[in-house]
Amino acid sequence: MKKAPGCISVIAFITCFAACKKDVITTIPNDESIAIVYAAGSVIDATGMSKACYWKNGNLILLPMPETAFGSTNTIIQKDKDIYVCGSYNNNGTFIGCVWKNGIKQDLQIITGFPRVSPQKMFISGNDIYVS
């Protein structure tokens, strides 16, 4: 009696498939070794205004800025327990670069003749913060 060559392959496949087990994680352990994910950007509010913000593990955090200003963020860095975010906002046609440290905004110096300041990157070395 001759066996069909595909029969052995089908039996091997079924055996392998049945032997596979997937673990499902239903709770996330409260462990400091778990990575925190940050994302910098902006959101558009109900009035059409772009607001500076960032996300921490998917949770939106709006950053303070003038009520009538458009804003966005570009870089976010965590150092120890501090969160630094750089970005800018447009206040009546003047783009003002700023850095937020733990949600407290500090504007960068406005240079006469340069109405557009929009920092893109930020680096921390020791206790010094560099914005470019």
PDB file of C-alpha atoms in Angstrom:
ATOM      1  CA  MET A   1       0.000   0.000   0.000  1.00  0.00           C
ATOM      2  CA  LYS A   2       1.339   3.374  -1.003  1.00  0.00           C
ATOM      3  CA  LYS A   3       0.987   6.381   1.402  1.00  0.00           C
ATOM      4  CA  ALA A   4       0.203   9.848   0.136  1.00  0.00           C
ATOM      5  CA  PRO A   5       3.309  12.091   0.501  1.00  0.00           C
ATOM      6  CA  GLY A   6       1.249  15.036   1.758  1.00  0.00           C
ATOM      7  CA  CYS A   7      -0.291  13.039   4.585  1.00  0.00           C
ATOM      8  CA  ILE A   8       2.909  13.051   6.665  1.00  0.00           C
ATOM      9  CA  SER A   9       3.304  16.798   6.189  1.00  0.00           C
ATOM     10  CA  VAL A  10      -0.262  17.459   7.333  1.00  0.00           C
ATOM     11  CA  ILE A  11       0.178  15.292  10.441  1.00  0.00           C
ATOM     12  CA  ALA A  12       3.482  17.050  11.286  1.00  0.00           C
ATOM     13  CA  PHE A  13       1.860  20.473  10.856  1.00  0.00           C
ATOM     14  CA  ILE A  14      -1.096  19.595  13.105  1.00  0.00           C
ATOM     15  CA  THR A  15       1.239  18.199  15.764  1.00  0.00           C
ATOM     16  CA  CYS A  16       3.420  21.352  15.761  1.00  0.00           C
ATOM     17  CA  PHE A  17       0.401  23.677  15.771  1.00  0.00           C
ATOM     18  CA  ALA A  18      -1.245  21.842  18.677  1.00  0.00           C
ATOM     19  CA  ALA A  19       2.013  21.876  20.671  1.00  0.00           C
ATOM     20  CA  CYS A  20       2.396  25.690  20.440  1.00  0.00           C
ATOM     21  CA  LYS A  21       1.182  27.630  23.464  1.00  0.00           C
ATOM     22  CA  LYS A  22       0.938  31.393  23.721  1.00  0.00           C
ATOM     23  CA  ASP A  23       1.099  33.123  27.090  1.00  0.00           C
ATOM     24  CA  VAL A  24      -1.373  35.965  27.478  1.00  0.00           C
ATOM     25  CA  ILE A  25      -0.377  38.824  29.789  1.00  0.00           C
ATOM     26  CA  THR A  26      -3.421  40.181  31.560  1.00  0.00           C
ATOM     27  CA  THR A  27      -1.722  42.536  34.025  1.00  0.00           C
ATOM     28  CA  ILE A  28       1.311  44.748  33.751  1.00  0.00           C
ATOM     29  CA  PRO A  29       3.616  44.420  36.730  1.00  0.00           C
ATOM     30  CA  ASN A  30       4.384  47.617  38.653  1.00  0.00           C
ATOM     31  CA  ASP A  31       8.118  47.434  38.055  1.00  0.00           C
ATOM     32  CA  GLU A  32      10.580  50.284  37.523  1.00  0.00           C
ATOM     33  CA  SER A  33      12.405  48.192  34.923  1.00  0.00           C
ATOM     34  CA  ILE A  34       9.491  48.652  32.495  1.00  0.00           C
ATOM     35  CA  ALA A  35      10.253  51.308  29.882  1.00  0.00           C
ATOM     36  CA  ILE A  36       8.274  54.544  29.845  1.00  0.00           C
ATOM     37  CA  VAL A  37       7.424  55.773  26.358  1.00  0.00           C
ATOM     38  CA  TYR A  38       7.321  59.516  25.631  1.00  0.00           C
ATOM     39  CA  ALA A  39       6.235  61.256  22.427  1.00  0.00           C
ATOM     40  CA  ALA A  40       6.401  64.997  21.722  1.00  0.00           C
ATOM     41  CA  GLY A  41       4.064  66.842  19.373  1.00  0.00           C
ATOM     42  CA  SER A  42       0.867  68.848  19.276  1.00  0.00           C
ATOM     43  CA  VAL A  43      -2.887  68.394  19.213  1.00  0.00           C
ATOM     44  CA  ILE A  44      -5.590  70.445  17.546  1.00  0.00           C
ATOM     45  CA  ASP A  45      -8.262  71.605  19.985  1.00  0.00           C
ATOM     46  CA  ALA A  46     -11.967  72.152  19.241  1.00  0.00           C
ATOM     47  CA  THR A  47     -11.296  75.716  18.026  1.00  0.00           C
ATOM     48  CA  GLY A  48      -8.650  74.564  15.509  1.00  0.00           C
ATOM     49  CA  MET A  49      -5.696  75.769  17.612  1.00  0.00           C
ATOM     50  CA  SER A  50      -2.526  73.661  17.704  1.00  0.00           C
ATOM     51  CA  LYS A  51      -1.516  73.093  21.338  1.00  0.00           C
ATOM     52  CA  ALA A  52       1.914  71.987  22.572  1.00  0.00           C
ATOM     53  CA  CYS A  53       1.833  68.663  24.361  1.00  0.00           C
ATOM     54  CA  TYR A  54       3.467  65.332  24.924  1.00  0.00           C
ATOM     55  CA  TRP A  55       2.325  61.820  25.700  1.00  0.00           C
ATOM     56  CA  LYS A  56       3.599  59.593  28.499  1.00  0.00           C
ATOM     57  CA  ASN A  57       2.662  55.963  27.929  1.00  0.00           C
ATOM     58  CA  GLY A  58      -0.187  57.135  25.707  1.00  0.00           C
ATOM     59  CA  ASN A  59      -1.569  59.705  28.167  1.00  0.00           C
ATOM     60  CA  LEU A  60      -1.869  63.252  26.812  1.00  0.00           C
ATOM     61  CA  ILE A  61      -0.224  66.065  28.784  1.00  0.00           C
ATOM     62  CA  LEU A  62      -0.961  69.610  27.558  1.00  0.00           C
ATOM     63  CA  LEU A  63       1.786  72.158  28.179  1.00  0.00           C
ATOM     64  CA  PRO A  64       1.056  75.708  29.345  1.00  0.00           C
ATOM     65  CA  MET A  65       1.271  78.534  26.827  1.00  0.00           C
ATOM     66  CA  PRO A  66      -0.695  81.703  26.049  1.00  0.00           C
ATOM     67  CA  GLU A  67      -4.393  81.037  25.469  1.00  0.00           C
ATOM     68  CA  THR A  68      -4.446  82.392  21.886  1.00  0.00           C
ATOM     69  CA  ALA A  69      -1.111  80.886  20.764  1.00  0.00           C
ATOM     70  CA  PHE A  70      -0.477  77.987  18.392  1.00  0.00           C
ATOM     71  CA  GLY A  71       2.245  75.635  19.663  1.00  0.00           C
ATOM     72  CA  SER A  72       4.093  72.378  19.153  1.00  0.00           C
ATOM     73  CA  THR A  73       6.920  70.391  20.678  1.00  0.00           C
ATOM     74  CA  ASN A  74       9.841  68.632  19.017  1.00  0.00           C
ATOM     75  CA  THR A  75      12.018  66.873  21.581  1.00  0.00           C
ATOM     76  CA  ILE A  76      11.436  65.364  25.002  1.00  0.00           C
ATOM     77  CA  ILE A  77      14.061  64.084  27.433  1.00  0.00           C
ATOM     78  CA  GLN A  78      13.760  62.565  30.874  1.00  0.00           C
ATOM     79  CA  LYS A  79      16.708  63.083  33.231  1.00  0.00           C
ATOM     80  CA  ASP A  80      16.299  61.551  36.649  1.00  0.00           C
ATOM     81  CA  LYS A  81      12.789  62.602  37.729  1.00  0.00           C
ATOM     82  CA  ASP A  82      12.695  65.720  35.504  1.00  0.00           C
ATOM     83  CA  ILE A  83      10.948  65.938  32.115  1.00  0.00           C
ATOM     84  CA  TYR A  84      12.331  68.480  29.604  1.00  0.00           C
ATOM     85  CA  VAL A  85      10.403  69.369  26.447  1.00  0.00           C
ATOM     86  CA  CYS A  86      11.505  71.838  23.759  1.00  0.00           C
ATOM     87  CA  GLY A  87       9.270  73.467  21.200  1.00  0.00           C
ATOM     88  CA  SER A  88       7.759  76.777  20.222  1.00  0.00           C
ATOM     89  CA  TYR A  89       4.537  78.699  20.022  1.00  0.00           C
ATOM     90  CA  ASN A  90       3.234  81.406  17.702  1.00  0.00           C
ATOM     91  CA  ASN A  91       2.000  84.418  19.629  1.00  0.00           C
ATOM     92  CA  ASN A  92       0.556  87.036  17.258  1.00  0.00           C
ATOM     93  CA  GLY A  93       2.992  86.206  14.436  1.00  0.00           C
ATOM     94  CA  THR A  94       6.112  85.854  16.589  1.00  0.00           C
ATOM     95  CA  PHE A  95       7.449  82.316  16.999  1.00  0.00           C
ATOM     96  CA  ILE A  96       8.852  81.985  20.495  1.00  0.00           C
ATOM     97  CA  GLY A  97      11.094  79.042  21.294  1.00  0.00           C
ATOM     98  CA  CYS A  98      10.788  77.582  24.757  1.00  0.00           C
ATOM     99  CA  VAL A  99      11.703  74.739  27.068  1.00  0.00           C
ATOM    100  CA  TRP A 100       9.274  73.241  29.570  1.00  0.00           C
ATOM    101  CA  LYS A 101      10.770  71.622  32.644  1.00  0.00           C
ATOM    102  CA  ASN A 102       8.196  69.546  34.493  1.00  0.00           C
ATOM    103  CA  GLY A 103       5.461  71.595  32.804  1.00  0.00           C
ATOM    104  CA  ILE A 104       6.916  75.010  33.670  1.00  0.00           C
ATOM    105  CA  LYS A 105       7.603  77.059  30.513  1.00  0.00           C
ATOM    106  CA  GLN A 106      10.735  79.120  30.063  1.00  0.00           C
ATOM    107  CA  ASP A 107      10.899  81.202  26.879  1.00  0.00           C
ATOM    108  CA  LEU A 108      14.145  81.423  24.945  1.00  0.00           C
ATOM    109  CA  GLN A 109      15.534  84.860  24.208  1.00  0.00           C
ATOM    110  CA  ILE A 110      13.847  86.647  21.304  1.00  0.00           C
ATOM    111  CA  ILE A 111      16.382  88.065  18.866  1.00  0.00           C
ATOM    112  CA  THR A 112      15.395  91.312  17.143  1.00  0.00           C
ATOM    113  CA  GLY A 113      14.944  90.814  13.412  1.00  0.00           C
ATOM    114  CA  PHE A 114      14.318  87.060  13.753  1.00  0.00           C
ATOM    115  CA  PRO A 115      10.575  86.555  14.277  1.00  0.00           C
ATOM    116  CA  ARG A 116      10.783  82.771  13.859  1.00  0.00           C
ATOM    117  CA  VAL A 117      12.492  80.758  16.576  1.00  0.00           C
ATOM    118  CA  SER A 118      11.691  77.059  16.534  1.00  0.00           C
ATOM    119  CA  PRO A 119      14.089  74.811  18.447  1.00  0.00           C
ATOM    120  CA  GLN A 120      14.197  71.283  17.105  1.00  0.00           C
ATOM    121  CA  LYS A 121      16.618  69.359  19.306  1.00  0.00           C
ATOM    122  CA  MET A 122      17.682  69.333  22.914  1.00  0.00           C
ATOM    123  CA  PHE A 123      20.630  67.651  24.628  1.00  0.00           C
ATOM    124  CA  ILE A 124      21.562  67.367  28.298  1.00  0.00           C
ATOM    125  CA  SER A 125      25.142  67.028  29.486  1.00  0.00           C
ATOM    126  CA  GLY A 126      25.582  66.997  33.249  1.00  0.00           C
ATOM    127  CA  ASN A 127      23.514  69.905  34.524  1.00  0.00           C
ATOM    128  CA  ASP A 128      23.633  71.826  31.214  1.00  0.00           C
ATOM    129  CA  ILE A 129      20.785  71.852  28.685  1.00  0.00           C
ATOM    130  CA  TYR A 130      21.574  72.577  25.037  1.00  0.00           C
ATOM    131  CA  VAL A 131      18.829  73.582  22.617  1.00  0.00           C
ATOM    132  CA  SER A 132      19.383  73.854  18.865  1.00  0.00           C
TER     133      SER A 132
END
